[in-house]
Coordinates of C-alpha atoms in Angstrom, one line a residue:
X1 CA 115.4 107.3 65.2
X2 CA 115.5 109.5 67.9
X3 CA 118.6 109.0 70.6
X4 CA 117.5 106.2 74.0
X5 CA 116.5 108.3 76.7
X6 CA 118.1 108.1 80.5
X7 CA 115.8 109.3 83.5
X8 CA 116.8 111.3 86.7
X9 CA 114.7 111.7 89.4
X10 CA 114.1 115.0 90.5
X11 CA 112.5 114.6 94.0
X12 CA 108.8 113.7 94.8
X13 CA 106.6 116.5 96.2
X14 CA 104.2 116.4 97.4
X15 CA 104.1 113.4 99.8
X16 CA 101.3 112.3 102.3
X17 CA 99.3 115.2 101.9
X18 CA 95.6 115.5 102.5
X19 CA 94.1 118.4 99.9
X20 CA 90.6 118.7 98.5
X21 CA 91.9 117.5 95.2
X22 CA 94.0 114.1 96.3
X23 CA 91.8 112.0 97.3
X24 CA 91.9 109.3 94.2
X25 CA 93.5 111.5 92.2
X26 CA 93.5 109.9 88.8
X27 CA 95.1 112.2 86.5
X28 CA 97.1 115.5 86.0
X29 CA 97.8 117.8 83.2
X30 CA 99.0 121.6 82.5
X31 CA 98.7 124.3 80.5
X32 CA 101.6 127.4 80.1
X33 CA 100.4 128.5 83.5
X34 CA 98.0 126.0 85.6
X35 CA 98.0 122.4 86.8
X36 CA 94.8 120.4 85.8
X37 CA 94.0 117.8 88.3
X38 CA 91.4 115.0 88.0
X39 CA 90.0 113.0 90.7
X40 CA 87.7 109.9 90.4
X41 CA 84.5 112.4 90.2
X42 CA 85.7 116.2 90.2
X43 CA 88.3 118.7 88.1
X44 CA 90.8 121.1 89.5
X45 CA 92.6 124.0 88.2
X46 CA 95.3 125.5 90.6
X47 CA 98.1 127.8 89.3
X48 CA 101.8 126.6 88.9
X49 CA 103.0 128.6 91.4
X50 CA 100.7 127.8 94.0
X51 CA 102.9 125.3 96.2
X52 CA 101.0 121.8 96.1
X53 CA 102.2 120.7 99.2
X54 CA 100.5 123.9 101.4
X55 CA 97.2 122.8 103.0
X56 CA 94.3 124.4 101.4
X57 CA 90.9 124.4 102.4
X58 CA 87.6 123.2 100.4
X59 CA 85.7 126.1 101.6
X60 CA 88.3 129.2 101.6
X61 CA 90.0 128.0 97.8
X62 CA 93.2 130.1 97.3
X63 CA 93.0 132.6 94.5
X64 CA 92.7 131.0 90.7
X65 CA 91.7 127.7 92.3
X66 CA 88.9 126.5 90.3
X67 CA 86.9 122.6 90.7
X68 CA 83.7 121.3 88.6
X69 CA 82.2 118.0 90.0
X70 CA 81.1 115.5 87.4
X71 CA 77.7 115.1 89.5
X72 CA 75.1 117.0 87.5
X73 CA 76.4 116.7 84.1
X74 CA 74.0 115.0 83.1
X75 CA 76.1 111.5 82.1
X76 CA 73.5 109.2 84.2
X77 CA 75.6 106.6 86.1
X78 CA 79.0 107.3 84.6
X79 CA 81.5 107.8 88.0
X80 CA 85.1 107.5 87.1
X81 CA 87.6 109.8 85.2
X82 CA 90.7 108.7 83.8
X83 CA 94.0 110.9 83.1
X84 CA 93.2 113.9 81.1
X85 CA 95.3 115.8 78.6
X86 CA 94.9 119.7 77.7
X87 CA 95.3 120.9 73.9
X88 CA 94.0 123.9 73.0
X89 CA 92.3 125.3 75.4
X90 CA 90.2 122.7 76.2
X91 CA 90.6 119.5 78.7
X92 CA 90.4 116.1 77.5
X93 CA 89.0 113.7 80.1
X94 CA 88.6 109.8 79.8
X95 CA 84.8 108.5 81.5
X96 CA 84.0 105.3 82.4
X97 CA 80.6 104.0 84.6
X98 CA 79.7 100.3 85.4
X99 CA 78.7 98.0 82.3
X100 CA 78.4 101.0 80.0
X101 CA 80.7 102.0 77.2
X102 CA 83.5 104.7 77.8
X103 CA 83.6 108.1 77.1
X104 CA 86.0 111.4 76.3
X105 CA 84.6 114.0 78.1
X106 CA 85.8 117.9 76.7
X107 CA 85.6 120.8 79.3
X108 CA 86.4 124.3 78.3
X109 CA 90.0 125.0 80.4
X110 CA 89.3 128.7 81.4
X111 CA 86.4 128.3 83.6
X112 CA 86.0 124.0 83.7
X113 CA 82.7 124.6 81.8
X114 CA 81.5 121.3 80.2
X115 CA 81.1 121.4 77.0
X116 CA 80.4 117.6 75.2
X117 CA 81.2 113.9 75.5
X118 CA 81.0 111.4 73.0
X119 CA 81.2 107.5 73.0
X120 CA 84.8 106.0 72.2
X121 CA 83.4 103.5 69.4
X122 CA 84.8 100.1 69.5
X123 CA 86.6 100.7 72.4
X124 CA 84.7 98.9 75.1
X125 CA 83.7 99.7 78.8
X126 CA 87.2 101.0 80.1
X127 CA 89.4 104.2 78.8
X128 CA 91.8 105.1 82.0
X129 CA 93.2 107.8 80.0
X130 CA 93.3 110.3 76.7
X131 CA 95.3 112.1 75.4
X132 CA 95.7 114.5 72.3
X133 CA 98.6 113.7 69.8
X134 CA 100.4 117.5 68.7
X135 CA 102.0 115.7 65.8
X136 CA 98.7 114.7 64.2
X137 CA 95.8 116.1 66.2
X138 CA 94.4 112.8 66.6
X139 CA 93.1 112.0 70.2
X140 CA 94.8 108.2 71.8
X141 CA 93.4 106.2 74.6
X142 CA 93.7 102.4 75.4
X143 CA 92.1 100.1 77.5
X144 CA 93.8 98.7 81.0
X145 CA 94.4 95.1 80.5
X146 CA 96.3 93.1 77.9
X147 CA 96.7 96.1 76.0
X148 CA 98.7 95.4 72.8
X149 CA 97.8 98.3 70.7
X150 CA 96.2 101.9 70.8
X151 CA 93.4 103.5 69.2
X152 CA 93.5 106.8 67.4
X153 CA 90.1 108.8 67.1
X154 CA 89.7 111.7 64.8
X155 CA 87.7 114.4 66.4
X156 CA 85.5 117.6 65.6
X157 CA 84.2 119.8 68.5
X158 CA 81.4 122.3 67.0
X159 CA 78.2 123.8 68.5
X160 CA 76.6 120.2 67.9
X161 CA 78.4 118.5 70.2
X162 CA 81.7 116.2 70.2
X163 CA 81.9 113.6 66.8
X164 CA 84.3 110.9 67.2
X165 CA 85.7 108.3 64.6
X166 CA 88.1 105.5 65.3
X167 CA 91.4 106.3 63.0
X168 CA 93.3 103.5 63.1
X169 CA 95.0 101.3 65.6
X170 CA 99.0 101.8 66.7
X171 CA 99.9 98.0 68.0
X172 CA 103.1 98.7 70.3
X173 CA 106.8 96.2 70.1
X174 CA 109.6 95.6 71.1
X175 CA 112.5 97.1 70.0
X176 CA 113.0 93.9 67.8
X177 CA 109.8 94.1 66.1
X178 CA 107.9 91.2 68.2
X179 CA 104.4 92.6 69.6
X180 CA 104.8 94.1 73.3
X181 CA 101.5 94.2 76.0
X182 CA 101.6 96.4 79.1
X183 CA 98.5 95.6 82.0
X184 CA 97.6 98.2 84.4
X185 CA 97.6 101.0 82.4
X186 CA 96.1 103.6 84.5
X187 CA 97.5 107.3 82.0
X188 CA 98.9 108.4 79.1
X189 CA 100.7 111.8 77.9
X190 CA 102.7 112.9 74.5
X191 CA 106.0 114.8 75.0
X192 CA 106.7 117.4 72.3
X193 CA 109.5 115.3 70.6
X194 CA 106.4 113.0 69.8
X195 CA 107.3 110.0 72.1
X196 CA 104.2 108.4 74.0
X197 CA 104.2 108.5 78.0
X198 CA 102.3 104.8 79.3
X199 CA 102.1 104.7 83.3
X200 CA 101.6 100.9 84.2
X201 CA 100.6 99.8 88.0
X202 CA 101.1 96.2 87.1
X203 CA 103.5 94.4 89.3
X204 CA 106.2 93.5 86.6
X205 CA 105.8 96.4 84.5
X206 CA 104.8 99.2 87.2
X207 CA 106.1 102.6 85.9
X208 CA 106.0 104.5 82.8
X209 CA 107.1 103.4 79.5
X210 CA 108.1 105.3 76.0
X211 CA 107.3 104.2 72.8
X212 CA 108.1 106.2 69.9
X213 CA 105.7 107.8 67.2
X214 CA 105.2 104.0 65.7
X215 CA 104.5 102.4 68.8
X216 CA 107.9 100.9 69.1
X217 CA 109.0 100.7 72.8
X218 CA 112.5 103.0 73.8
X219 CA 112.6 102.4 77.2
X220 CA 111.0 102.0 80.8
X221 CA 111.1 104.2 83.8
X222 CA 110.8 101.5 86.7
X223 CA 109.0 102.6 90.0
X224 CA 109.4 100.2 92.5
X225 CA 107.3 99.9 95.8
X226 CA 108.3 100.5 99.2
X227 CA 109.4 97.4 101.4
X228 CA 106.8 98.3 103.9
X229 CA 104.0 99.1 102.1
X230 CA 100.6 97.7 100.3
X231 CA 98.3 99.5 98.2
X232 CA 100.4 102.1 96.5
X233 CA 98.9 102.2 92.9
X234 CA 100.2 104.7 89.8
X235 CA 97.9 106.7 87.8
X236 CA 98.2 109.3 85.3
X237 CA 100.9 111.2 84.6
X238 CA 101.9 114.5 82.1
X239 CA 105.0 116.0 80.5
X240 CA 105.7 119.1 81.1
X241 CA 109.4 120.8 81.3
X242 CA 109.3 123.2 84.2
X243 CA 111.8 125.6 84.8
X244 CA 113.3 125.8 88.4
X245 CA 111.3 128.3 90.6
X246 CA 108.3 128.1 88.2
X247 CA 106.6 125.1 90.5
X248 CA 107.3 124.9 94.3
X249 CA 109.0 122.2 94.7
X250 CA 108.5 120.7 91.1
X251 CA 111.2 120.1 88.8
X252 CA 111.6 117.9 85.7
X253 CA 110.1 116.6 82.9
X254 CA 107.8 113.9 83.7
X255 CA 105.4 114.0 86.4
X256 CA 103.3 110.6 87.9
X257 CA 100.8 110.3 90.4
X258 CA 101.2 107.7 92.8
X259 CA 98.0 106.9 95.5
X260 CA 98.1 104.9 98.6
X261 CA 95.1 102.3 98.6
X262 CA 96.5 100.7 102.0
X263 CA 93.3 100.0 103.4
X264 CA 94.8 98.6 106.9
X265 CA 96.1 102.0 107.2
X266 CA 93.1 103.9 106.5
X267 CA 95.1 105.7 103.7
X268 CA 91.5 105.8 101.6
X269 CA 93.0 106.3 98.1
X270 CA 94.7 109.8 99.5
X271 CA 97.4 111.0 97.4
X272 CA 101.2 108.9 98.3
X273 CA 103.4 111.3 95.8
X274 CA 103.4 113.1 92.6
X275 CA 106.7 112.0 91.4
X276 CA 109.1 114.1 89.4
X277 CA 111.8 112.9 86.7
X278 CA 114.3 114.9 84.0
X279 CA 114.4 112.9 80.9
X280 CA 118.1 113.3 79.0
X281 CA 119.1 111.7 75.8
X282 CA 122.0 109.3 76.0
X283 CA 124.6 110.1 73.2
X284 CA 125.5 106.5 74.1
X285 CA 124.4 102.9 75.4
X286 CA 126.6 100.3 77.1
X287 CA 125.4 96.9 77.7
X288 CA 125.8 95.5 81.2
X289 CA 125.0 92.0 80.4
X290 CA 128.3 90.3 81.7
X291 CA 128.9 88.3 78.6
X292 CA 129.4 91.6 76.4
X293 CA 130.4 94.5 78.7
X294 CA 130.2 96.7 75.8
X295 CA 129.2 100.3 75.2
X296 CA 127.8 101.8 71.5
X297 CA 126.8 104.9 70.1
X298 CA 123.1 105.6 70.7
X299 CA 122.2 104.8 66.7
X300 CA 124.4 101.5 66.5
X301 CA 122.4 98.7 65.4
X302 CA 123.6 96.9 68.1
X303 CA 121.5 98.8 70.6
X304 CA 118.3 97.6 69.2
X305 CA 119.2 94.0 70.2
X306 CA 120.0 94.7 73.5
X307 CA 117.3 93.3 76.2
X308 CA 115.9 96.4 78.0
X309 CA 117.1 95.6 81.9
X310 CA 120.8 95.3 80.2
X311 CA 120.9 99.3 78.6
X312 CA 123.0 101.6 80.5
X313 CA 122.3 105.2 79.1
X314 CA 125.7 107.5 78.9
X315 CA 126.2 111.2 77.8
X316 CA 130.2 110.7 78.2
X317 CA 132.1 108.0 76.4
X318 CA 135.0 108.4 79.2
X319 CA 132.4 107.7 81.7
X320 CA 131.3 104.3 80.2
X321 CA 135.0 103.3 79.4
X322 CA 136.0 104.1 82.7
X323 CA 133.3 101.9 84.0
X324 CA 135.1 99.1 82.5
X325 CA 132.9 99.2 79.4
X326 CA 134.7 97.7 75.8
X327 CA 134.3 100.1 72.4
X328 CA 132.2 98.6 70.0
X329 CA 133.8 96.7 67.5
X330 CA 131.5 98.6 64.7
X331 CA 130.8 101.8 66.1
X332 CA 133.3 102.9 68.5
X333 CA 136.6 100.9 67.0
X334 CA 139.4 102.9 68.2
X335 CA 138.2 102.1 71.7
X336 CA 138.0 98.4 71.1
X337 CA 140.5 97.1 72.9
X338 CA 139.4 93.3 72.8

């Protein structure tokens, strides 16, 4: 069982811009060297160290800045993609269209050049996001409401076109086993560990969640609203450890889009923030329910019972005990002082 995780953010950048690619931005990926950015109907590519926040103009692109618009595709009245994954040189891209089953759309990454789609089968009218599993090269998408579970397709790309079977189903829990159901779910990434990325825009779930390999839930990443706000909605999201320097102003590990639908503000689905946070692994876990007031190493059984909202992640044990924290009576019994 790999160790709980504790988040940091790492700044948002950037914020309140207008760019050709930000209006309804959906979805965001990367390769070694290049962002991949997917709004509602068109794809960017723009190099990592081309600074995000630095108006650019839709008629003079910078250098290596690359779009494709899903108009003239030839996919009839599909006009939505989802959050998009990149594996292998190619771009993964979730479709969806009104009344009509969704899609996985696969573009060649070098140049954007389409190169198939296929029906999800069995999956119904929504996909808001795909995503490509390195573990076991199996390609995962959900739907967005009441979604309890999520499908895994095995796929084969050849001159023919893109086949796609349904695998098998993952149903995500708790941490205690019972069956767990997120709403909202707008994207969805893999880290390399193997852990699965969820971004949720539904009120009391809205920020990202990680489940492990078998769909059990580790933790949440909560990202709260602002008091003066309406409309701000979360989409897709990647992984994707940067270096310092590599990204202006991007550090981190984990990187979610955030859109402002304010209508009343005329903010027309422009881009609010692409969020950055460092993911760490907590060596240990104190609970902050008042009743216990006790902190565990990260593999004590003990942590698995805890409710979610009551984990405090810690990398030093001094830290936790000087916070007033008790040593576990099973893990941690020379500091148990109860």
């Amino acid at each position: 069982m790999p160790a709980p995780l504790r988040f940091k953010k790492i700044g948002s950048h950037p914020v309140d811009v207008t760019q050709p690619w930000s209006e309804e931005l959906q979805g965001v990926t990367h390769d070694a060297t290049h962002w991949y950015l997917g709004q509602k109907e068109k794809l960017w590519k723009v190099p990592v160290g081309l600074d995000l926040g630095v108006p650019m103009s839709a008629d003079h692109l910078p250098a290596g800045v690359l779009s494709t618009p899903l108009a003239g595709l030839g996919l009839g009245a599909y006009d939505h993609m989802g959050d998009l994954d990149w594996r292998g040189g190619h771009l993964f891209v979730a479709l969806e269209g009104p009344n009509l089953d969704s899609r996985v759309m696969v573009f060649d990454a070098a140049d954007l050049r389409f190169i198939a789609s296929a029906v999800l089968p069995g999956q119904g009218q929504h996909a808001p996001w795909c995503a490509v599993c390195p573990a076991d090269g199996l390609l995962y998408s959900s739907g967005f409401d009441g979604v309890d579970r999520l499908r895994a397709y095995a796929f084969e790309l050849s001159p023919e076109g893109l086949a796609l079977r349904h695998h098998h189903d993952l149903p995500l829990r708790h941490a205690n086993g019972k069956a767990l159901t997120l709403h909202g779910v707008q994207g969805g990434a893999f880290a390399p560990q193997g852990e699965i990325y969820l971004a949720s825009n539904a009120d009391a779930q809205r920020g990202v969640h990680v489940f492990r390999a078998d769909g059990v839930r580790l933790d949440a990443l909560p990202i709260e609203t602002e008091f003066d706000t309406l409309g701000e909605e979360i989409e897709g999201l990647c992984f994707w450890e940067l270096d310092p320097g590599v990204a202006p102003g991007i550090g981190g590990h984990v990187h979610v889009v955030e859109l402002d639908n304010d209508v009343l503000r005329g903010d027309s689905d422009e881009l609010k923030a692409l969020h950055h946070y460092r993911v760490e692994r907590a060596r240990f876990v104190a609970n902050g329910n008042p009743s216990c007031r006790e902190v565990h190493r990260w593999d004590c059984v003990w942590v698995g019972k805890m409710r979610a909202h009551n984990k405090r992640p810690y990398n030093r044990l001094e830290r936790a005990l000087a916070d007033g924290y008790d040593g576990c009576h099973y893990c941690l019994p020379q500091h148990d002082t109860r």
